[in-house]
mmCIF file of C-alpha atoms in Angstrom:
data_model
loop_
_atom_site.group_PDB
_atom_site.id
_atom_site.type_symbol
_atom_site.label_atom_id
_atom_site.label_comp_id
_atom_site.label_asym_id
_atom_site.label_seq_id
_atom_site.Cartn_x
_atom_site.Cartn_y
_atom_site.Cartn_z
ATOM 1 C CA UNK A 1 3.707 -19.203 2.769
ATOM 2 C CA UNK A 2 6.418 -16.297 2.393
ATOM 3 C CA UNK A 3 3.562 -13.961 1.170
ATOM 4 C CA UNK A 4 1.363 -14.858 3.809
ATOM 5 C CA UNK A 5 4.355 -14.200 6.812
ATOM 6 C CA UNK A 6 4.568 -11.029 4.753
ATOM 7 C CA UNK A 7 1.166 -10.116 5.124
ATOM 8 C CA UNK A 8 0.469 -10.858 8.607
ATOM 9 C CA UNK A 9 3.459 -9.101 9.424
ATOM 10 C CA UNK A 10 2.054 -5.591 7.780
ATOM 11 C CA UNK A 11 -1.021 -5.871 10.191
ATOM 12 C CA UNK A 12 -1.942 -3.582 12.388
ATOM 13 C CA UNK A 13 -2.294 -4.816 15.783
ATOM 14 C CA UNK A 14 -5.989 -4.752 16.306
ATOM 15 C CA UNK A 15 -6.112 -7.123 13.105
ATOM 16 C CA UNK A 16 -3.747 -9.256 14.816
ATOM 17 C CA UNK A 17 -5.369 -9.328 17.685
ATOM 18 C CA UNK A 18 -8.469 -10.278 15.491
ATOM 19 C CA UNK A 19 -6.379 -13.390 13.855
ATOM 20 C CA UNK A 20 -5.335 -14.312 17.381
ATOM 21 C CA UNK A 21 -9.378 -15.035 18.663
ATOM 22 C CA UNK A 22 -9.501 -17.162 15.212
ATOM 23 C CA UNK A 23 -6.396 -19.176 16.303
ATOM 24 C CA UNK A 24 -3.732 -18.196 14.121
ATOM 25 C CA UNK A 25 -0.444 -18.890 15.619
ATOM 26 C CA UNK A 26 0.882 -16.542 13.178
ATOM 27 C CA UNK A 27 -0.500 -13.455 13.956
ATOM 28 C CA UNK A 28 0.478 -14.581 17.680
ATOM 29 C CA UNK A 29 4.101 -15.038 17.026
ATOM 30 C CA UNK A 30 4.140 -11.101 14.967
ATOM 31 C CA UNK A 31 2.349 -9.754 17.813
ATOM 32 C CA UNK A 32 5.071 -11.091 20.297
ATOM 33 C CA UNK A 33 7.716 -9.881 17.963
ATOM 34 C CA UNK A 34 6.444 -6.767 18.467
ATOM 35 C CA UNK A 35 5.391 -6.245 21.924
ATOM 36 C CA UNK A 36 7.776 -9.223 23.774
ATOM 37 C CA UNK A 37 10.901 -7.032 24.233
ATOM 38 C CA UNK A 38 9.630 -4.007 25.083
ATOM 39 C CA UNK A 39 7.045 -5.827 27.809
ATOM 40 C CA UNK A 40 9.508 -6.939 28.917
ATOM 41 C CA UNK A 41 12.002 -4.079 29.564
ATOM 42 C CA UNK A 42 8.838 -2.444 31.180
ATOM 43 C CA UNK A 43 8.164 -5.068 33.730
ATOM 44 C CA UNK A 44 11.699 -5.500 34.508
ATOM 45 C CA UNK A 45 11.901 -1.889 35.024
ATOM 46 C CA UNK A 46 8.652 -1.897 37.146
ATOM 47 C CA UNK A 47 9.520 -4.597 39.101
ATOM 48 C CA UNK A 48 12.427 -3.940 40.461
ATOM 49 C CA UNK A 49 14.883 -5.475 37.844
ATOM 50 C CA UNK A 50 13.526 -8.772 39.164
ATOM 51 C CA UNK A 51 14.571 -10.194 35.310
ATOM 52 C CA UNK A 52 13.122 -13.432 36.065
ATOM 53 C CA UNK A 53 9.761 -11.704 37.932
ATOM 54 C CA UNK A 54 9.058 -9.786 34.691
ATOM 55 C CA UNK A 55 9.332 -13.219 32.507
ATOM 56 C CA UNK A 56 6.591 -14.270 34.874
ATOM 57 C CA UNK A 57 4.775 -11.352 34.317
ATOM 58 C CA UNK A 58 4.907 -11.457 30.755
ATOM 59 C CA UNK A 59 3.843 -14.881 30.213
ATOM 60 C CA UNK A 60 1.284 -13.933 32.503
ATOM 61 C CA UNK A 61 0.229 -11.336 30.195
ATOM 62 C CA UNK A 62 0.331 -13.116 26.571
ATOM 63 C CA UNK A 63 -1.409 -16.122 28.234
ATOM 64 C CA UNK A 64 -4.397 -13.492 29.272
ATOM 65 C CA UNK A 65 -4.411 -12.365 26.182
ATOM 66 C CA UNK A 66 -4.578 -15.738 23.833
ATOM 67 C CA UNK A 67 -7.049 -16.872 26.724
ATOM 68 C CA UNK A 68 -9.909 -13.901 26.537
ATOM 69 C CA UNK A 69 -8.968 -11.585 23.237
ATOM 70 C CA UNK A 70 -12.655 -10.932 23.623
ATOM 71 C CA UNK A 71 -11.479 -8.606 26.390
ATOM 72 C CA UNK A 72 -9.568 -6.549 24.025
ATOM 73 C CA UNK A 73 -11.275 -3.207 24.613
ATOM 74 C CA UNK A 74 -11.353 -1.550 20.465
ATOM 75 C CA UNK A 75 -12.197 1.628 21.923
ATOM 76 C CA UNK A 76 -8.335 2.069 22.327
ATOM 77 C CA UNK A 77 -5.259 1.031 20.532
ATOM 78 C CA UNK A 78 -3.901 -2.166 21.096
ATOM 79 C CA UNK A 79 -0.689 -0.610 22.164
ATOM 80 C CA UNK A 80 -2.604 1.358 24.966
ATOM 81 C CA UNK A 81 -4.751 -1.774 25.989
ATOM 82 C CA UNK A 82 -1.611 -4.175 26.392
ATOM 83 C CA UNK A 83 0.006 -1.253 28.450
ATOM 84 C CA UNK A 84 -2.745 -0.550 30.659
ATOM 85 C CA UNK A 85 -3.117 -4.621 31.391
ATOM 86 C CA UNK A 86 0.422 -4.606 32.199
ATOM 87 C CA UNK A 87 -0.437 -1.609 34.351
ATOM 88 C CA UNK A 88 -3.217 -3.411 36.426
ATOM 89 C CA UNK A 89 -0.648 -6.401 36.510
ATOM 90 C CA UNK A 90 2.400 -4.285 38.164
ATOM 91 C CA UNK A 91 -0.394 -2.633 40.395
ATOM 92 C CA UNK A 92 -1.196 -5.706 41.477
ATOM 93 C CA UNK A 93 2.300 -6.923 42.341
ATOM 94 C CA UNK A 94 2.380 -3.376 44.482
ATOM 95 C CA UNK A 95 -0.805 -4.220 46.439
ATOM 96 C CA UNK A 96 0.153 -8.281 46.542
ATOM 97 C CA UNK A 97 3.430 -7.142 48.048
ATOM 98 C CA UNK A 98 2.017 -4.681 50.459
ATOM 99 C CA UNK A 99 3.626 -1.640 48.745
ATOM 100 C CA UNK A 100 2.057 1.647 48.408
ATOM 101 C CA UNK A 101 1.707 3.111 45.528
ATOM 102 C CA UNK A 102 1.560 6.597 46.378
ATOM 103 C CA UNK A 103 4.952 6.231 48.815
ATOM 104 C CA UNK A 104 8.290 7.266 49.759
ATOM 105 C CA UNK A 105 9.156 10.783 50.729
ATOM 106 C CA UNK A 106 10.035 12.092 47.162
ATOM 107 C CA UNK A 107 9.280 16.123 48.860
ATOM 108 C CA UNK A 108 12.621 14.897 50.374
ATOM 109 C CA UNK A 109 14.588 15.512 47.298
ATOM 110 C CA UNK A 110 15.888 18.777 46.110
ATOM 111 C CA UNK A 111 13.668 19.652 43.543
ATOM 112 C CA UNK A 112 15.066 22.885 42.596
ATOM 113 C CA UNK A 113 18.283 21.479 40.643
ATOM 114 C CA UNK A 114 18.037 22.711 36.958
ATOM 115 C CA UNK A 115 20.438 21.953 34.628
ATOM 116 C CA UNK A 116 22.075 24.286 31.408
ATOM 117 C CA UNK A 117 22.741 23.432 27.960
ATOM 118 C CA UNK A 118 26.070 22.524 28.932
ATOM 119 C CA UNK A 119 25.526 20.410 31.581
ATOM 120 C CA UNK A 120 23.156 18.304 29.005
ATOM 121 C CA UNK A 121 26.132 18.351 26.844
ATOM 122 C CA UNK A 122 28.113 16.463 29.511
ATOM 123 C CA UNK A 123 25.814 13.962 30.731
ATOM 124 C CA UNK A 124 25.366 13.072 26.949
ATOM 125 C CA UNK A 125 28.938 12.220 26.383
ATOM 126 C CA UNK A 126 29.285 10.591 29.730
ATOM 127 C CA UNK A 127 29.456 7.204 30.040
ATOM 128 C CA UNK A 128 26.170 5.344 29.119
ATOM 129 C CA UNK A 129 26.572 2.622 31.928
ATOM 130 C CA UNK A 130 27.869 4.962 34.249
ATOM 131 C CA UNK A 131 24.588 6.883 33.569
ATOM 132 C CA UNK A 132 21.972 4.659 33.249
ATOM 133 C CA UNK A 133 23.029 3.187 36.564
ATOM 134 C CA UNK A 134 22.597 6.306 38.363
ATOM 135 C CA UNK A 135 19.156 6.855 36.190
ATOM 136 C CA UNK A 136 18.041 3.262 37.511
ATOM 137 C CA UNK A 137 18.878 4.175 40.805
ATOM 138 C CA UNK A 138 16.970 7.124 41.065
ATOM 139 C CA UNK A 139 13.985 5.333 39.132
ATOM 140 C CA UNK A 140 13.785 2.791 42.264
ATOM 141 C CA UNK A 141 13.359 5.717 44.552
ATOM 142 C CA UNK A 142 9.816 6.932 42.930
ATOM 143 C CA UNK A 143 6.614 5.821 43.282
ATOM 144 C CA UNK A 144 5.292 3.185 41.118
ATOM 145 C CA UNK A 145 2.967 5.773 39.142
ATOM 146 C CA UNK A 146 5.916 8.115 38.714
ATOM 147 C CA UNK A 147 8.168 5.552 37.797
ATOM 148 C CA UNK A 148 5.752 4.234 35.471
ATOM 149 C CA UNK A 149 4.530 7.690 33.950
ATOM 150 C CA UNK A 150 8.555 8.028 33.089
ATOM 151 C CA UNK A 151 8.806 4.887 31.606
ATOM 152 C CA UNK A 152 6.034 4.883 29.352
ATOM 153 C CA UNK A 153 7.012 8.490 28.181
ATOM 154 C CA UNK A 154 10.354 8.196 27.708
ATOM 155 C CA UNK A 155 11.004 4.712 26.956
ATOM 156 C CA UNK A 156 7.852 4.094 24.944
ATOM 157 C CA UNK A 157 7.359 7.241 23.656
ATOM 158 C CA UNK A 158 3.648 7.927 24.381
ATOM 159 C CA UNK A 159 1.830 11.088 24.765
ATOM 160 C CA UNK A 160 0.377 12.276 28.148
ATOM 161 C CA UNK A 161 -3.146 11.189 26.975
ATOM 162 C CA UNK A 162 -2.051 7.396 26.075
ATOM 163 C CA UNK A 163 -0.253 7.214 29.671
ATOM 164 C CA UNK A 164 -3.357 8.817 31.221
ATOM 165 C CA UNK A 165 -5.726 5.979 29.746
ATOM 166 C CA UNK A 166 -2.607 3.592 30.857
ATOM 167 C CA UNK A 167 -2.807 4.769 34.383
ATOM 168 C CA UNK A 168 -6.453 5.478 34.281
ATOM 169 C CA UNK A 169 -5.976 9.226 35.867
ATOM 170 C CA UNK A 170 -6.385 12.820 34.533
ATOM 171 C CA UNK A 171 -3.704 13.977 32.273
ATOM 172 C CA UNK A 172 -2.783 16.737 34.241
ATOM 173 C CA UNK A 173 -1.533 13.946 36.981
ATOM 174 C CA UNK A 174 0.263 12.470 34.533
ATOM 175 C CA UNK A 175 1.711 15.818 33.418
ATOM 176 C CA UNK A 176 2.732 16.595 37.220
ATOM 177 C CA UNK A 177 4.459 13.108 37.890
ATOM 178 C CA UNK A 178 6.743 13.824 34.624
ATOM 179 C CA UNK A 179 7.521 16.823 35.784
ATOM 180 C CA UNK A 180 8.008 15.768 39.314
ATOM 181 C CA UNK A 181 10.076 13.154 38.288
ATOM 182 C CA UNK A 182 12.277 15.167 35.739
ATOM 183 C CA UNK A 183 13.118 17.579 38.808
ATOM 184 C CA UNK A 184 14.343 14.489 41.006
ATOM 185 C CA UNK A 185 16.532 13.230 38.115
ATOM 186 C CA UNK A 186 17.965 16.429 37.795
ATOM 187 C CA UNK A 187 18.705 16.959 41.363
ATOM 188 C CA UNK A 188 19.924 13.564 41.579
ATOM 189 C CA UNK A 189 22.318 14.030 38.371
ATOM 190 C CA UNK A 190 23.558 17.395 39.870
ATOM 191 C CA UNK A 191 26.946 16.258 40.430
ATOM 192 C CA UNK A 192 28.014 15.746 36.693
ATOM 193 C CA UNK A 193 26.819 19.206 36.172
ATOM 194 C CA UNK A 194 29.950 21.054 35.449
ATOM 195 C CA UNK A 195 28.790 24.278 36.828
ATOM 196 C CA UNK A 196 28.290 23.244 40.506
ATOM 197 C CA UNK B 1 14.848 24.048 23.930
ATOM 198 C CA UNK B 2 16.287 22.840 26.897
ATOM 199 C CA UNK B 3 13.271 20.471 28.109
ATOM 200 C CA UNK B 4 13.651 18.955 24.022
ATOM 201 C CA UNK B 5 17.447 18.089 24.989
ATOM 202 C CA UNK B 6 16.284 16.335 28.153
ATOM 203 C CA UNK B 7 13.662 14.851 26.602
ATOM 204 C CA UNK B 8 16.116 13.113 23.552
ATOM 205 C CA UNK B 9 18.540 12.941 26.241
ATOM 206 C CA UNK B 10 16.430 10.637 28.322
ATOM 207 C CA UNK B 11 14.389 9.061 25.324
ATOM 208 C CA UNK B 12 17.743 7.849 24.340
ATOM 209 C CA UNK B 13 18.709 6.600 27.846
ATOM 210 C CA UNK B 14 15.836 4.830 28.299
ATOM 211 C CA UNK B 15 14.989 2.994 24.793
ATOM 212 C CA UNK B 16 15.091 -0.849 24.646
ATOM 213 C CA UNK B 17 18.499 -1.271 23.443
ATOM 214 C CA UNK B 18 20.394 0.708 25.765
ATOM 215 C CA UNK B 19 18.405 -1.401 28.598
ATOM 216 C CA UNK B 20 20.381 -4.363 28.297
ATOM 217 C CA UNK B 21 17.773 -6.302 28.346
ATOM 218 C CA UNK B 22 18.112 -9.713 26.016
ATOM 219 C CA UNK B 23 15.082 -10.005 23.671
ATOM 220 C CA UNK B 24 12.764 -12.963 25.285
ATOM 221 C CA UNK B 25 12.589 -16.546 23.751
ATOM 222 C CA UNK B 26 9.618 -18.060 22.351
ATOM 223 C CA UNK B 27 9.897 -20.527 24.595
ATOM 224 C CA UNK B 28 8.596 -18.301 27.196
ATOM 225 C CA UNK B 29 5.073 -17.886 25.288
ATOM 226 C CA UNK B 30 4.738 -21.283 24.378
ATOM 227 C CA UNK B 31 1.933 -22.041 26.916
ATOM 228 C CA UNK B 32 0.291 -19.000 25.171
ATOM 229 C CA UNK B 33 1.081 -20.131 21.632
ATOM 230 C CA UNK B 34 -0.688 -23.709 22.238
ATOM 231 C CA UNK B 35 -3.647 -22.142 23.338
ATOM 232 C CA UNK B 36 -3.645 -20.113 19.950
ATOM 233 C CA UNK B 37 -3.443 -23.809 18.533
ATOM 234 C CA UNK B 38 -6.201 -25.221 20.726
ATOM 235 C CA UNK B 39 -8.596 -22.027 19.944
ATOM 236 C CA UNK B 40 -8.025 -22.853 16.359
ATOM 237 C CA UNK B 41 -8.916 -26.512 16.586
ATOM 238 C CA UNK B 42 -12.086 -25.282 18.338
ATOM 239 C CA UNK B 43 -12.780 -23.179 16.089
ATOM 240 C CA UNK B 44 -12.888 -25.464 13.354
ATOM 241 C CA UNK B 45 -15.179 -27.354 15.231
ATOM 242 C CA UNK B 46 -17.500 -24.922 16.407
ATOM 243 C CA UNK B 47 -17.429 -23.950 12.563
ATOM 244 C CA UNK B 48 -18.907 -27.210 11.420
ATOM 245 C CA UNK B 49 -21.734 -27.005 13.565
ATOM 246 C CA UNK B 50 -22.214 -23.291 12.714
ATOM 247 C CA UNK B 51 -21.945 -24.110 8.850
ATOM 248 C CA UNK B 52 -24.932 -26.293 8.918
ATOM 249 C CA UNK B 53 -26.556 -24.108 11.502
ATOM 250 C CA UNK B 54 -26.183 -20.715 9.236
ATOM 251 C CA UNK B 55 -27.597 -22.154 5.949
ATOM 252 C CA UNK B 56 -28.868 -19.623 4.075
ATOM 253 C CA UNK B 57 -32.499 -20.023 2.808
ATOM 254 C CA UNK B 58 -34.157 -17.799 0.618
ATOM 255 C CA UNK B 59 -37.638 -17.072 1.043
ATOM 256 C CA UNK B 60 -38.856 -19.215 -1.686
ATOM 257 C CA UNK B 61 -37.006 -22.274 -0.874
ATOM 258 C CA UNK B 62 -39.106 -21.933 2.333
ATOM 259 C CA UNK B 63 -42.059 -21.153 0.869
ATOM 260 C CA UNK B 64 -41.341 -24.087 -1.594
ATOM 261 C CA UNK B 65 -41.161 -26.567 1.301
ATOM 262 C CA UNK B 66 -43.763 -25.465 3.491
ATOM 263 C CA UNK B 67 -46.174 -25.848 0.451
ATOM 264 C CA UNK B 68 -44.881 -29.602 0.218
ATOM 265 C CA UNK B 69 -45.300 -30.285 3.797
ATOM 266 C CA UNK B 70 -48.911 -29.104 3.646
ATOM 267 C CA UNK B 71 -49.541 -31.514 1.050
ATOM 268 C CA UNK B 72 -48.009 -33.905 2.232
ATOM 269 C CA UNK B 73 -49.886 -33.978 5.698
ATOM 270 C CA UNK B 74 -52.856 -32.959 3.279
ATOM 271 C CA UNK B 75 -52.847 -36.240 1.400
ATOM 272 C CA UNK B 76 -51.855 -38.584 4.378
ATOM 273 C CA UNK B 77 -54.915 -37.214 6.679
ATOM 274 C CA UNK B 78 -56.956 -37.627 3.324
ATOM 275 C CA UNK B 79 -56.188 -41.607 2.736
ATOM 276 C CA UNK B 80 -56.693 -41.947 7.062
ATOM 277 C CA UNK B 81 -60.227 -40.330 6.378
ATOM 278 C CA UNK B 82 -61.363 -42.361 2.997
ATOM 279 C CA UNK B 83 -60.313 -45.877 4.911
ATOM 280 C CA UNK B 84 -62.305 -44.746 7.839
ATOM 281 C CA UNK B 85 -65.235 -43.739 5.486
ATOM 282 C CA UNK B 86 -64.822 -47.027 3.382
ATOM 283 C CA UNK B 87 -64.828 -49.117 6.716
ATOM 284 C CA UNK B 88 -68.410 -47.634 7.658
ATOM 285 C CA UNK B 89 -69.399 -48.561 4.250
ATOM 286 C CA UNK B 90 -68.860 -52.301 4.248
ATOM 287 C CA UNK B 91 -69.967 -52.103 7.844
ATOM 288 C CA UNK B 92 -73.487 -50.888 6.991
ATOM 289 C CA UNK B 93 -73.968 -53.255 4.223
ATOM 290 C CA UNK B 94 -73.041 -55.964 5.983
ATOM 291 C CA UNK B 95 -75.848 -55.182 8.448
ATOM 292 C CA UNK B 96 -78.350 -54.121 5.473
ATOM 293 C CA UNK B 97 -77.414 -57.527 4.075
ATOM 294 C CA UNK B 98 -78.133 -59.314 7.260
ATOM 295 C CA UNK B 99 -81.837 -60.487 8.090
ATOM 296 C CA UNK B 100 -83.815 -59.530 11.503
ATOM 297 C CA UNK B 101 -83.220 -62.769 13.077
ATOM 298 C CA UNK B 102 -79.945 -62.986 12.461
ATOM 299 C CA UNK B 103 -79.190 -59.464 13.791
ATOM 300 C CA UNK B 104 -81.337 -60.688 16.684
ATOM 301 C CA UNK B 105 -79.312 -63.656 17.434
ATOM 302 C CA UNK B 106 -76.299 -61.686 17.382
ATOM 303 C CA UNK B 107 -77.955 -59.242 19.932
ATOM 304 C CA UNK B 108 -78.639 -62.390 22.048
ATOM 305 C CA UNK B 109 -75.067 -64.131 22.013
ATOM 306 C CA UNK B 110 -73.783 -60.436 22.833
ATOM 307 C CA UNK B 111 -76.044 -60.144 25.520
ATOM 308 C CA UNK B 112 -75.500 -63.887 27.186
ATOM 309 C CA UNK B 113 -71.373 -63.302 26.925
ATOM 310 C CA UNK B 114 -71.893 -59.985 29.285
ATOM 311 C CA UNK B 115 -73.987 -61.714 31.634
#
C-alpha cells in the first residue's frame, strides 16, 4: 500500500490524469494535493476574494474534470490545460456577471512611475501585509486578462507562452499586459519610494 | 537587473503562502472523488464484457473451427439426404410389389374421396 501511495505520488500529471479516467481515487486525491491550493488562491484572486465563490469554482472544476478526463487535451501540459479551464471558468463568471473584460480606464493611471534599486530595497523590507494589501488593491483595479496574466506569471511562475495558451492570445499580448500591469503597480506603490 | 528584483520581489509577494489562503479540505472534492469511485465500478463492468469481447484468436484456432463447422453441417445435410433417398426406396418397392388391380383400386378410392 505505502509503495503504491509512493508511486502514484511520483507521477507526472498526465499519468494521473490517465489513472483518474480508470477510476483510481488515488491518483485523484495526489492530483488535488497538487493543484487544490494553488486553484484555489487563483480563483480567489480572480474573483474578487469571494473565498467562498472560488470553493465553488473549484469544485466546479475537479468535478469537470473526474466527469470528462477524455477532454484532457495531451497536446499541452496538464498544468496549462487545468489553467486554461479555470480560465474559461473565471471568463465565464465575467460575462455571467455582465463585466467586461477588456474594462476600466487603466490609461488613467500614471504609468510613468519607475522605481530604483533602493526603492525595491524598501518595499522588500516593508511590511508584508501592509504590502500585499496595497498589491491586492491595485490587482482589483485591472482588467480580468491583466489581472490574470499577473497572476499566472508571478504567482505560478509560467512563461509568456504557457499564459498565452492559458488566455488563448498572442504572446506579445500577454507580454504587453505584464508590462502594463508592472507600470500600474509601480505607480501605485510610488509612495513607499523613498526618493519621491 | 532591476526588472529581476521586481520580478523576485513580486514572485515572492504573490506565492501561495504569503496569500493567506488556508489549503482546501477534501471535503470540498468529495462529489468529485465519488465519481472517481463510480467510474471505477464501471469500469470493472464494462471490463467484463470487454474481456470476453477481446478474446484473442489465432488464426488457426479459427481455421480449426470453421473446418468443424463445415463438417458438421456436412454430415447433418448428408443423414437429411440418405433418409430422403431411403424413403423413395421403400416407396417404389412398395408399388413394384403391388399388383395392377390393386394400384387400380387405390386410384379409385382416391378418386371417389375427392369427388
Amino acid at each position: 500500500m505505502v509503495s503504491k501511495v509512493a508511486d502514484i505520488s511520483s507521477m507526472t500529471d498526465e499519468e494521473l490524469m490517465f489513472r483518474i479516467s480508470k477510476g483510481e481515487t488515488l491518483a485523484f486525491d495526489v492530483l488535488y494535493e497538487r493543484y487544490g491550493h494553488r486553484l484555489l488562491v487563483y480563483f480567489t484572486r480572480m474573483l474578487n476574494f469571494d473565498k467562498e465563490h472560488a470553493q465553488d469554482a473549484l469544485q466546479e472544476l475537479f468535478l469537470k474534470i473526474v466527469e470528462a478526463p477524455e477532454r484532457f487535451n495531451p497536446s499541452m501540459t496538464f498544468r496549462t490545460w487545468v489553467f486554461s479551464v479555470a480560465h474559461n471558468y473565471c471568463k465565464n463568471f465575467y460575462r455571467r456577471n455582465g463585466i467586461k473584460t477588456d474594462y476600466y480606464n487603466d490609461a488613467a493611471f500614471n504609468v510613468n512611475g519607475t522605481f530604483g534599486d533602493e526603492a525595491l530595497e524598501t518595499i522588500s523590507k516593508m511590511d508584508a501585509k501592509a504590502f500585499n494589501k496595497l498589491l491586492y488593491a491595485a490587482l482589483e483595479d485591472l482588467s480580468p486578462e491583466k489581472k490574470e496574466a499577473f497572476i499566472l506569471k508571478y504567482q505560478e511562475d509560467r512563461s509568456l507562452a504557457e499564459i498565452a495558451v492559458i488566455q488563448n492570445c498572442p504572446e506579445g499580448s500577454v507580454k504587453s499586459r505584464i508590462h502594463y500591469t508592472i507600470k500600474i503597480l509601480e505607480s501605485k506603490l510610488e509612495m513607499f519610494n523613498p526618493l519621491k | 537587473m532591476k526588472t529581476n528584483k521586481m520580478d523576485d520581489l513580486l514572485k515572492g509577494r504573490m506565492s501561495e503562502k504569503e496569500s493567506g489562503i488556508e489549503r482546501p479540505e477534501y471535503d470540498l472534492v468529495k462529489a468529485a472523488r465519488e465519481k472517481v469511485t463510480n467510474r471505477s465500478t464501471a469500469n470493472a463492468r464494462v471490463f467484463n464484457i470487454k474481456h470476453l469481447l477481446n478474446v484473442r484468436i489465432k488464426l488457426y484456432q479459427a481455421g480449426i473451427a470453421a473446418a468443424f463447422l463445415v463438417g458438421v453441417t456436412f454430415f447433418f445435410t448428408k443423414g437429411t439426404d440418405e433418409s430422403g433417398e431411403r424413403k423413395t426406396t421403400q416407396f417404389a418397392d412398395t408399388l413394384r410389389s403391388s399388383s395392377a388391380k390393386q394400384n387400380m383400386l387405390l386410384v379409385k378410392n382416391f378418386t371417389t374421396r375427392i369427388n
